[in-house]
XYZ file of C-alpha atoms in Angstrom:
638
model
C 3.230 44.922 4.025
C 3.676 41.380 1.773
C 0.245 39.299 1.814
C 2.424 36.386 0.856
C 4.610 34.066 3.858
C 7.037 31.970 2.482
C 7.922 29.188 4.605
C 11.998 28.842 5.247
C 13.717 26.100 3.439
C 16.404 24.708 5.398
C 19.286 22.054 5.370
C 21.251 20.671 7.890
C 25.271 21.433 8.449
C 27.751 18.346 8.298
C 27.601 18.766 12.052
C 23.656 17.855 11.874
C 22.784 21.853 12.898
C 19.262 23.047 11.354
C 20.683 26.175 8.614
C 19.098 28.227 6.631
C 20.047 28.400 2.908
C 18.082 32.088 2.745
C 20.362 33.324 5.844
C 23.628 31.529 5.309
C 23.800 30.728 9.110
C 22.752 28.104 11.131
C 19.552 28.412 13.455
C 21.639 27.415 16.781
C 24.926 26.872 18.217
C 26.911 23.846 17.544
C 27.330 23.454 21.389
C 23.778 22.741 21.561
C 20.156 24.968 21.086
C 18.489 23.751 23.941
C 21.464 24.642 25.952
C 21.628 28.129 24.196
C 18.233 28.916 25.223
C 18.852 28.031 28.932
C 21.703 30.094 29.294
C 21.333 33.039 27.306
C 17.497 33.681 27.206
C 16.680 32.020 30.569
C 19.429 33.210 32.702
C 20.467 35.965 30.803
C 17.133 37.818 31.412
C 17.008 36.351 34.933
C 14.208 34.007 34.439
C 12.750 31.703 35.899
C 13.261 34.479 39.221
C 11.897 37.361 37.801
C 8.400 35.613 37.014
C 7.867 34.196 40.265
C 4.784 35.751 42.613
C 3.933 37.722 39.521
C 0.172 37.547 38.190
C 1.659 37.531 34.465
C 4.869 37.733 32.377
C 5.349 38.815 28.722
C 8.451 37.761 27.094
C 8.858 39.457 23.034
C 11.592 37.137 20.974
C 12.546 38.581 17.218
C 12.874 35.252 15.572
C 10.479 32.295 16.400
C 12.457 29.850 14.181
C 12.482 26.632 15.535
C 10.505 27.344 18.297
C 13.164 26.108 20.612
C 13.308 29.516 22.935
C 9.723 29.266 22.926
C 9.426 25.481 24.074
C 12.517 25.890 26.914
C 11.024 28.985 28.499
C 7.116 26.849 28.267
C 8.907 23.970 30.075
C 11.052 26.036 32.705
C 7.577 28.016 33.125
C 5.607 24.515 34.190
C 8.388 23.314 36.161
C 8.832 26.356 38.446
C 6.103 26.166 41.397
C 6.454 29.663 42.256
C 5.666 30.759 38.653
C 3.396 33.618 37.183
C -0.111 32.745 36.721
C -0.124 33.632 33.368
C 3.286 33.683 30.859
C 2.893 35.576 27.402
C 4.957 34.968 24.732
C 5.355 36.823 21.373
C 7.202 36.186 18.318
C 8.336 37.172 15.112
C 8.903 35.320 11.994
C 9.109 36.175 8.333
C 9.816 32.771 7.192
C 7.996 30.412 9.424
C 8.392 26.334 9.153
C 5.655 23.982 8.229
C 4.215 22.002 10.516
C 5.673 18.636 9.054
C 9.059 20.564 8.652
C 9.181 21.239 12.653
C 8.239 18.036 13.621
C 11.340 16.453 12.026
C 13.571 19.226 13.723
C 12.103 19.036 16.958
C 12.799 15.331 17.434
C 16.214 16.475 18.487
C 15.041 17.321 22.025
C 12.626 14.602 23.383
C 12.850 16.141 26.941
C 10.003 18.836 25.115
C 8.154 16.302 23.043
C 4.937 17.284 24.938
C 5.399 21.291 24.309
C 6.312 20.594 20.894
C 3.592 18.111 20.046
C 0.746 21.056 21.472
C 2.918 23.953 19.528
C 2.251 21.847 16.121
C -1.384 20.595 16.926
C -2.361 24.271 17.405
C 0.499 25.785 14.228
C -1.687 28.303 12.662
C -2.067 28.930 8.870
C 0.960 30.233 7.453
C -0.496 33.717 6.782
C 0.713 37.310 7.087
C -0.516 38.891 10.568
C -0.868 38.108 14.015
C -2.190 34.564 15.032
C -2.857 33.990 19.010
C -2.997 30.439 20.781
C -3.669 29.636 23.646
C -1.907 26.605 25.236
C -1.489 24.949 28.953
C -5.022 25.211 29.417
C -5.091 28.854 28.893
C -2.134 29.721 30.749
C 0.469 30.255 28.302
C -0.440 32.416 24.973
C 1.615 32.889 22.331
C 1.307 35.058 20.030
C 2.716 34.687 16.610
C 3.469 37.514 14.106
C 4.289 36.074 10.537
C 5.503 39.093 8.500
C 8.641 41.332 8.576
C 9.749 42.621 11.900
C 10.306 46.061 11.028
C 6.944 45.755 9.438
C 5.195 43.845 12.455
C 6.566 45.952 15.568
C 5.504 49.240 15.003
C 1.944 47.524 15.164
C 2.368 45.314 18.154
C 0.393 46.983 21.525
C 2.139 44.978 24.747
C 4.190 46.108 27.265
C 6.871 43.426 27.939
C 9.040 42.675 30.738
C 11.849 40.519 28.813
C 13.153 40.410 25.236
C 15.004 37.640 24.011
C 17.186 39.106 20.844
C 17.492 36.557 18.426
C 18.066 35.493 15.021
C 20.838 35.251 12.223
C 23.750 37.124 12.784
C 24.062 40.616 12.232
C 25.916 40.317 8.868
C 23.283 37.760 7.572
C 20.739 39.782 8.810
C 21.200 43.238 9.833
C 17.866 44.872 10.114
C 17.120 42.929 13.093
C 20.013 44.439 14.798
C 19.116 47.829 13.776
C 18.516 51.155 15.455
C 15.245 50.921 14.238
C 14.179 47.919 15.374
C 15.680 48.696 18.529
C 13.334 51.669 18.942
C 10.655 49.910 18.535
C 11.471 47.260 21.516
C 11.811 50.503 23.412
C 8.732 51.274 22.653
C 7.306 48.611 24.344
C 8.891 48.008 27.366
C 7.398 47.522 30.652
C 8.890 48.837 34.157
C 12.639 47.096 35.002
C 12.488 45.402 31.317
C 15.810 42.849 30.572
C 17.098 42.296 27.415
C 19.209 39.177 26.262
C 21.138 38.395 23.658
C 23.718 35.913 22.138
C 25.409 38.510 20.289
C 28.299 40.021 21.867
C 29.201 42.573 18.784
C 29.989 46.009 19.552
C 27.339 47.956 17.237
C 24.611 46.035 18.630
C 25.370 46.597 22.348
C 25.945 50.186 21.275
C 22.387 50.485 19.103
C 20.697 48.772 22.359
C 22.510 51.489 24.386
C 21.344 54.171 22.283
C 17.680 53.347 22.408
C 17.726 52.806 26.208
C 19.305 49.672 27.031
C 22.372 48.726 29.521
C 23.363 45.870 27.847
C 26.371 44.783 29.792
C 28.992 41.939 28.078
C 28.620 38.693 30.252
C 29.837 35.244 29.873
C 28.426 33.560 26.732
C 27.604 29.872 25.935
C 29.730 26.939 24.792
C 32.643 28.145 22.591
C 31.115 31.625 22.127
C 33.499 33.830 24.650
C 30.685 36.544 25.419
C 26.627 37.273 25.398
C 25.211 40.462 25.991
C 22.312 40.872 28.598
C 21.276 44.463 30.298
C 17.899 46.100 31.462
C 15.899 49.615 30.057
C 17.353 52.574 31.853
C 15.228 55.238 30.180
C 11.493 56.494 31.043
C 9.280 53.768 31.521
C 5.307 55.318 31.853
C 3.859 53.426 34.757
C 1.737 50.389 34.457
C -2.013 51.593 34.174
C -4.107 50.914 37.548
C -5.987 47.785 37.934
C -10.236 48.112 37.879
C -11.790 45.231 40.060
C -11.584 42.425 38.402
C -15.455 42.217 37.933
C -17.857 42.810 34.867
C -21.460 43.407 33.408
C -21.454 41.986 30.020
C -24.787 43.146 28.446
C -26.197 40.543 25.934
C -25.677 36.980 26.102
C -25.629 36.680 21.993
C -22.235 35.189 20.281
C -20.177 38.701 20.833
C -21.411 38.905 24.806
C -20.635 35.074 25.729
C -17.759 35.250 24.093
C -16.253 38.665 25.849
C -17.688 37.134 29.100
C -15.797 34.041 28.321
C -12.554 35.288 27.839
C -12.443 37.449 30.490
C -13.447 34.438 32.993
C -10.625 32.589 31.035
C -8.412 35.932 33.272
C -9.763 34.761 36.145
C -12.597 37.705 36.410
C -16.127 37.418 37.698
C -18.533 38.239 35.186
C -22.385 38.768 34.916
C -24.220 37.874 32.116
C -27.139 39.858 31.410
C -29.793 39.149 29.037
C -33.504 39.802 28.230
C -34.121 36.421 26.748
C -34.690 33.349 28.796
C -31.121 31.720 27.639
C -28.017 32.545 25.378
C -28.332 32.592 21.767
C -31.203 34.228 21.108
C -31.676 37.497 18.523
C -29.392 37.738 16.005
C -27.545 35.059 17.415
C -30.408 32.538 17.466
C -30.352 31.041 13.803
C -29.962 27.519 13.020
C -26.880 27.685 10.883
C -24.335 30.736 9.956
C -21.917 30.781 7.530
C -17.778 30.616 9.403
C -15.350 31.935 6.202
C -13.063 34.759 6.011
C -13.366 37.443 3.172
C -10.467 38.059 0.809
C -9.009 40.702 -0.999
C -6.622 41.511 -3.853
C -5.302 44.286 -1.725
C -5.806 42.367 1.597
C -7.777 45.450 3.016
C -8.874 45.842 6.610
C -11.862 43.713 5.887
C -10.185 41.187 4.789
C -7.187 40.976 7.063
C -9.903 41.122 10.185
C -11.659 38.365 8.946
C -8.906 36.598 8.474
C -7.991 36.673 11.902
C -11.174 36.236 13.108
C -11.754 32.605 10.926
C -8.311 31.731 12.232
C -8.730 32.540 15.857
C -12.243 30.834 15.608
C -10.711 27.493 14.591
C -8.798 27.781 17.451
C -10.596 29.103 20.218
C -13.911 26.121 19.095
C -10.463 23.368 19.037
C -9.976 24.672 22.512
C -13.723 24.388 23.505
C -13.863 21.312 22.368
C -10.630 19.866 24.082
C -12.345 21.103 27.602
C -15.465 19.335 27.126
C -17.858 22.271 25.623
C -18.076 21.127 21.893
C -19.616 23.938 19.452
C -22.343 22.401 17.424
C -20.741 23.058 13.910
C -19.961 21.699 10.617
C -16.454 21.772 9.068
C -18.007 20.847 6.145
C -15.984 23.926 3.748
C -17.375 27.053 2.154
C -17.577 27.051 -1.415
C -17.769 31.249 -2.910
C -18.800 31.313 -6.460
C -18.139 34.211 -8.712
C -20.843 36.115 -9.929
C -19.531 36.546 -13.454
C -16.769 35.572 -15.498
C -15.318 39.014 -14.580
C -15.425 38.515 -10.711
C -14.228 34.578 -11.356
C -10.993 36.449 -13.006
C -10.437 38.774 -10.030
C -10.809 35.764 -7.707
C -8.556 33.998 -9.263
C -5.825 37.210 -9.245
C -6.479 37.137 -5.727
C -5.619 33.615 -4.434
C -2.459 33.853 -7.679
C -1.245 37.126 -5.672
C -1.819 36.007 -1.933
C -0.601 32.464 -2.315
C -2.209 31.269 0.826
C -1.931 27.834 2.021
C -4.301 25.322 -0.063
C -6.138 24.394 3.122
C -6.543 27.595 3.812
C -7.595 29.082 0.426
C -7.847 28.173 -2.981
C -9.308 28.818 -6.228
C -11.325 25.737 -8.034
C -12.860 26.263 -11.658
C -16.539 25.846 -12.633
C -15.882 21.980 -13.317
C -14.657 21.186 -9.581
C -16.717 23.167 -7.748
C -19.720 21.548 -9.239
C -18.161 18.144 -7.809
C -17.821 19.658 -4.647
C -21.491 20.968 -4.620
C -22.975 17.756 -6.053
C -25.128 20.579 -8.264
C -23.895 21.818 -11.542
C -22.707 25.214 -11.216
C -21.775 27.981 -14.019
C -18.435 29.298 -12.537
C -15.536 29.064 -10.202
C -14.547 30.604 -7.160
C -12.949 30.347 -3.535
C -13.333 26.929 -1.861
C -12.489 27.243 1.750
C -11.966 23.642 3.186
C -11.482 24.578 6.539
C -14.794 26.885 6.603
C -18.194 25.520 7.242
C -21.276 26.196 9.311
C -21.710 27.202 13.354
C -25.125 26.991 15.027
C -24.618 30.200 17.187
C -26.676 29.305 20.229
C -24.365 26.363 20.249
C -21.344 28.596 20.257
C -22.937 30.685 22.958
C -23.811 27.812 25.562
C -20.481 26.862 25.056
C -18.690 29.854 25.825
C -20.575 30.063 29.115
C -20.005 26.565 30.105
C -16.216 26.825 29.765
C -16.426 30.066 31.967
C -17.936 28.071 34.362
C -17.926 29.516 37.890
C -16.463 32.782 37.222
C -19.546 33.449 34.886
C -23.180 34.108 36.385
C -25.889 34.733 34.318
C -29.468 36.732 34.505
C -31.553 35.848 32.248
C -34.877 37.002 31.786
C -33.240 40.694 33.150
C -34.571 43.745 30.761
C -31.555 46.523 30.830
C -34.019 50.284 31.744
C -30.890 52.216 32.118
C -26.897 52.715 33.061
C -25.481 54.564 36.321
C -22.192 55.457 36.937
C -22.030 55.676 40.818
C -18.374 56.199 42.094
C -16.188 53.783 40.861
C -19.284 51.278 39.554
C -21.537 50.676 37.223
C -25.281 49.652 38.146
C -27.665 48.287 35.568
C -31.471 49.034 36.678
C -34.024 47.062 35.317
C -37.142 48.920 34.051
C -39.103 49.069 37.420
C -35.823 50.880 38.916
C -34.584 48.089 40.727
C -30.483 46.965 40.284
C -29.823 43.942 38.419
C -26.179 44.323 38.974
C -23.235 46.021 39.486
C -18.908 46.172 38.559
C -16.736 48.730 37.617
C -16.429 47.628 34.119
C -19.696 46.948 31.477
C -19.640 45.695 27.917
C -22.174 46.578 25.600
C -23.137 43.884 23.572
C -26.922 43.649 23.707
C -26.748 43.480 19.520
C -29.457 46.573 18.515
C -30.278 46.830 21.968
C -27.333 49.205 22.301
C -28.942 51.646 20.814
C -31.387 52.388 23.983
C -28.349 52.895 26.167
C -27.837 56.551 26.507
C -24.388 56.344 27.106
C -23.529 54.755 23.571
C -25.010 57.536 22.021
C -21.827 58.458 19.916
C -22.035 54.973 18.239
C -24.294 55.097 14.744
C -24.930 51.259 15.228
C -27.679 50.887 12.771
C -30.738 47.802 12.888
C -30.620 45.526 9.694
C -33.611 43.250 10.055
C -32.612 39.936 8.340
C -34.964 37.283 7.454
C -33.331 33.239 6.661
C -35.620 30.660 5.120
C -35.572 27.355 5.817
C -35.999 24.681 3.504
C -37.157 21.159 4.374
C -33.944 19.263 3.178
C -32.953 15.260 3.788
C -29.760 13.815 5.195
C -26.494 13.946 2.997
C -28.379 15.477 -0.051
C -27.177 18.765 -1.868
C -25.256 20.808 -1.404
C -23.426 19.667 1.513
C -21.099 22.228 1.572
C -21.942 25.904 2.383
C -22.648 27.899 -0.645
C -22.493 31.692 -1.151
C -22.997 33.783 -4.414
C -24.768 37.265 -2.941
C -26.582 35.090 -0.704
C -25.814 31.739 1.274
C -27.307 28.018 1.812
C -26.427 25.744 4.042
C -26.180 22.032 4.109
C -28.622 19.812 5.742
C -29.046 21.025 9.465
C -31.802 18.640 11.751
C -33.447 18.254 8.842
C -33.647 22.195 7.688
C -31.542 23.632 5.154
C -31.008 27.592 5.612
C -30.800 30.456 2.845
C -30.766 33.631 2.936
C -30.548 36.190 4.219
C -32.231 39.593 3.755
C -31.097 42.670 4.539
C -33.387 45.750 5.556
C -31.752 48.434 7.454
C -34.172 49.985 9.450
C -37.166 47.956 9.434
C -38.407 46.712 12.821
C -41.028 44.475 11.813
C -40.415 41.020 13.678
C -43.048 38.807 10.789
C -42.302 36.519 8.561
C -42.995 37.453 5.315
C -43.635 36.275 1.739
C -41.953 38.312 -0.152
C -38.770 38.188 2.018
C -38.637 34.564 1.272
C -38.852 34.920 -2.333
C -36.101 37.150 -2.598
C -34.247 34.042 -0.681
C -35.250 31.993 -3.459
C -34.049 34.362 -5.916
C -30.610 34.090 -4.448
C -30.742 30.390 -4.021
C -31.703 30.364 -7.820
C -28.733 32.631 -8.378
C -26.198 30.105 -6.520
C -27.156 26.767 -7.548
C -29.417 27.216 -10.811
C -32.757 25.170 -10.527
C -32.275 24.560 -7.149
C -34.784 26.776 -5.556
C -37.761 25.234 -8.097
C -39.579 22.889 -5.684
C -40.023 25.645 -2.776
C -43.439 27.284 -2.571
C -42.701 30.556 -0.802
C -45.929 31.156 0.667
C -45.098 27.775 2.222
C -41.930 28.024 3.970
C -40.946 28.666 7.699
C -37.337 30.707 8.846
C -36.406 33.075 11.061
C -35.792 36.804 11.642
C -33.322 38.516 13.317
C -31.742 42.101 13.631
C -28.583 42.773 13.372
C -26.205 45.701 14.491
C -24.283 46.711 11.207
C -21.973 50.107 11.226
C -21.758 52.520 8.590
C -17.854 51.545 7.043
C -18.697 47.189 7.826
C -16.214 46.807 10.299
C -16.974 46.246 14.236
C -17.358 48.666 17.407
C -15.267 46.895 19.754
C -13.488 49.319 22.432
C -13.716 51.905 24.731
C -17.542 53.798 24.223
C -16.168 57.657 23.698
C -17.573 60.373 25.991
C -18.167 62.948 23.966
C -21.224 63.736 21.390
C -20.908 62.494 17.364
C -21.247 66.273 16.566
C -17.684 67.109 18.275
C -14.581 66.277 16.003
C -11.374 65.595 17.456
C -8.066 63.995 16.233
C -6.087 62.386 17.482
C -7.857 58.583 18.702
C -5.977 59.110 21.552
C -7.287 62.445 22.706
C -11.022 61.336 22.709
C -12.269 60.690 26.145
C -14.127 57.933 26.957
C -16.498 56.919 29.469
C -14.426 54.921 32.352
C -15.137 51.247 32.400
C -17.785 51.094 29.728
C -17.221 49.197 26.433
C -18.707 48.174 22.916
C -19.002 45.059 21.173
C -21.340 45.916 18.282
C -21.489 46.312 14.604
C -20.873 43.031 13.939
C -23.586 42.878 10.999
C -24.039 39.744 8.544
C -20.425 38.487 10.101
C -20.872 37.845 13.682
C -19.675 34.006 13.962
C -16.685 34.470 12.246
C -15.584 37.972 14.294
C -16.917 36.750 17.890
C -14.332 35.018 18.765
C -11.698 37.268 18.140
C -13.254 40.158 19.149
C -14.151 38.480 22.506
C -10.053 38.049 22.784
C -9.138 41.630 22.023
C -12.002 43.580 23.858
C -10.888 41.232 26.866
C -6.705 41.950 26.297
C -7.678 45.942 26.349
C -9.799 45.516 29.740
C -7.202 42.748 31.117
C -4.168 45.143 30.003
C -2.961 41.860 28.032
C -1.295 42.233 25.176
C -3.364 43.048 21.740
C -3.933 40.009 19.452
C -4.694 42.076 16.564
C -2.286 45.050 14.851
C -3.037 48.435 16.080
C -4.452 49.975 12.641
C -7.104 47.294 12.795
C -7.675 47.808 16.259
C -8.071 51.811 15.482
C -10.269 51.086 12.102
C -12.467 48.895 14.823
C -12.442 52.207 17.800
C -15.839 52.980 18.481
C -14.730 56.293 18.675
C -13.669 56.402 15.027
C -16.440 58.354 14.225
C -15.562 61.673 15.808
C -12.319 61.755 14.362
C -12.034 64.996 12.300
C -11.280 64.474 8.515
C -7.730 64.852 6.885
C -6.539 67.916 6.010
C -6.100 68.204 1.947
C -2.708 68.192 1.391
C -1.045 71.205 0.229
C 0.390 71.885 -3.156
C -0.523 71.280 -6.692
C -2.748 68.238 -7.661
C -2.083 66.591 -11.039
């Protein structure tokens, strides 16, 4: 798959109609878009009628574009009383607009100025993957795939109830009209799933009849004669069965508050348990973490998670914010030096090979990021000017607050034990009485999981981590975040944070001496001179144990329900134990995965669809580790 979007260039026809110069065809009839997306998507898939009474919708479109089909199905969503609870939309675009580029276009229709102004205030990064927002007060999501279609599909996990088939004509673009794309929306259908299109040409309505579809000819719109519309007439598998909407969320750190949250933002009840008298405390309970993604040159899992996690972040503290439960962080940027003149070169290839966005990512020499440390530095690197700091117990108090009602919490509440007891789960503190009870539990009581016999399969490791904090003044240097094998933060209340240590292992909960001169070392490393003035016998921090996993990537899923020793293949085939989840393994990255995380674990309970592609949602499986190994392949190796 291509690392690099490149946003569509278009001009207008004499007639004034937005065209693409890649495409050679215009992005909607001359009789009028808005019109088109009434009549063809709308009606042709039976909408607003087939929505009504229903607890939620998901529509799939195979060409965002303009964003017009998106807008006119938004608007005919909030003006139909008897509409679903909760509409999902998801789109596809290899050649998305900029921001300032859709603003001009969608001027044209004033009667969705409101729609159109949220769609561009929340416009992710244009970046290869899957970006989720969440609009109308959490009502609507959509969920954006920039990449190729073919490409994107085969990793999208939904089940959808209406496709709207659009795009550029077959001739200007034929493999989204082809039998293989057509598979794929097959693939994901839902029970009594419609299909519209404005394309009336015989090949299509025969691939879409081969693949499962009845797509009948029907009037079309304006001066085009016919449309095709039809429903899935082949073997649907039934909807899964619907747990009680209540949960036990087990840790009240950034990855518990925020899986609580976003399954209150689904309208379930959740309980909040939690040793600790308040949220935010363990690993979670720093002063200041660092928020950045992690690039690669061949944009590996990592990477691409990360990604999407920073991305989703930004939007998910925006929407926070907006309700009235700010996050206490800085978006002050992250600035990642090079650690020699060799790594500086392979940065550089990176952000020359992924051509992200400048506000995104970008690559600054020695010379400018010293200006934008205020410190002289020795090389270049990554300057993130979106990234920055989060103070986590900030992050956490905030995601309870915007659960509000729907979330209780027990604090003060030591987990003993798990029972499974018919269709519940019952958490018994350690004198045997119940703290609580729901048919589904998450697990994300950070090391703590370990001590829970039924996530025995998971080899969540404890990585004791030790920060030092430096006695800094307002506004003085560096007052950007600063990493180089090791991190420091701006001025926070008067402390400035480095660090941080990393002993697998090692339970000891002291401060020690040694621990912060190794800080030191590392602040020495990133800003030379810098860490002179510090007397480590002197200085206060903090320690805190993380859960870190063997390959660096999360445990977010279903907890499997079988031993580590037993190897089986394929993911799918692995039992797992009913209602019972992970959230773990988040390790040094925690802030800028929570979020994220807390949005797919919650779309897998919810039966929502999956805001991340399915190969990173298998690399993240806790039950990865009982797959068996690959076969060698046969033949002759050269």
């Amino acid at each position: 798959m291509s690392t690099q979007i490149i946003p569509t260039q278009f001009s207008r026809t004499d007639e004034g109609i937005p065209y693409s110069t890649l495409f050679d065809d215009v992005y909607h009839t001359a009789d009028g878009g808005l019109g088109q997306s009434r009549h063809v998507f709308l009606a042709g898939n039976g909408l607003p009628l087939r929505w009504q009474g229903q607890a939620r919708f998901t529509i799939l479109e195979t060409g965002f574009g303009l964003g017009l089909n998106f807008l006119t199905t938004w608007a005919a969503w909030q003006d139909d009383p008897s509409r679903c609870a909760h509409l999902h939309f998801i789109s596809v675009e290899k050649h998305p607009f900029r921001t300032e580029d859709l603003a001009q276009l969608h001027a044209s229709w004033p009667e969705l100025a409101s729609q159109a102004e949220a769609l561009r205030r929340h416009w992710p990064a244009l970046t290869t993957g899957i970006h989720r927002i969440h609009l109308d007060g959490g009502r609507v999501t959509l969920t954006l795939i920039f990449g190729d279609a073919l490409d994107a599909l085969p990793q999208l996990d939904a089940r959808v109830n209406a496709f709207y088939l659009d795009g550029f004509a077959p001739a200007c673009n034929p493999e989204l009209w082809s039998a293989t794309l057509f598979a794929q929306l097959a693939r994901l259908v839902a029970p009594g799933a419609s299909i519209a299109t404005w394309s009336a040409n015989g090949d299509v309505r025969r691939g879409l009849q081969a693949a499962g579809f009845v797509a009948e000819r029907c009037p079309g719109f304006g001066g085009k004669r016919e449309m095709l519309a039809g429903r899935f007439r082949g073997t649907v598998p039934p909807s899964p069965a619907e747990t009680g909407r209540s949960a036990l969320v087990i840790g009240a750190g950034v990855a518990g508050t925020s899986v609580a949250e976003r399954l209150a933002a689904r309208g379930w009840q959740v309980t909040v348990i939690d040793a600790a008298p308040g949220p935010g405390h363990g690993a979670s309970g720093n002063k200041a973490g660092v928020f950045r993604p992690l690039p690669s040159l061949d944009d590996n899992r990592l990477a691409r998670i990360t990604r999407a996690g920073f991305l989703y972040g930004l939007h998910h503290m925006e929407n926070l914010s907006a309700a009235g439960h700010p996050v206490r962080w800085g978006q002050c940027g992250v600035l990642h030096l090079a650690r020699d003149t060799k790594q500086e070169g392979k940065m550089h290839a990176v952000v020359d090979a992924h051509q992200a966005p400048a506000d995104y990512l970008r690559f600054v020499d020695a010379g400018e990021a010293a200006q934008i440390v205020g410190w002289p530095v020795a090389l270049g690197g990554w300057w993130f000017p979106d990234g920055g700091w989060i103070k986590p117990p900030s992050l956490c108090a905030a995601n309870l607050a915007a659960g509000g009602e729907r979330i209780t919490t027990r604090f003060g509440q030591t987990l003993d034990h798990l029972e499974r007891i018919g269709e519940e789960w019952i958490a018994f503190a350690p004198s045997g009485t119940e703290i609580a009870r729901a048919p589904v539990v998450v697990l994300a009581n950070g090391v703590g999981i370990r001590a829970v016999s039924q996530a025995a399969p998971l080899p969540v490791r404890s990585a004791r981590g030790q920060v030092s904090h430096l006695p800094a003044s307002v506004g003085s240097a560096p007052r950007v975040v600063v990493c180089r094998l090791g991190y420091v933060s701006p001025e926070v209340d008067g402390v400035r944070c480095a660090g941080a240590t990393f002993l697998a292992d090692d339970d000891g909960t002291e401060l020690r001496e040694d621990e912060h001169r190794e800080n030191l070392t590392k602040l020495d490393f990133i800003l030379p001179g810098y860490a002179a003035p510090y007397d480590p016998a002197q200085l206060d921090g903090r320690v805190g144990f993380r859960p870190a996993s063997p390959d660096r990537l999360p445990m977010v899923g279903a907890i499997p329900a079988v031993s580590i020793a037993e190897k089986i293949t394929p993911l799918a085939d692995i039992p797992r134990q009913p209602g019972l989840y992970a959230a773990s393994g988040f390790g040094a990255r925690g802030l800028v995965w929570a979020s994220l995380m807390g949005e797919l674990l919650a779309s897998q309970i919810h039966g929502d669809p999956l805001p991340l592609e399915r190969e990173l949602v298998d690399a993240m499986d806790p039950a990865r580790y009982l797959l068996k190994p690959p076969r060698p392949s046969a033949g002759n190796e050269e």
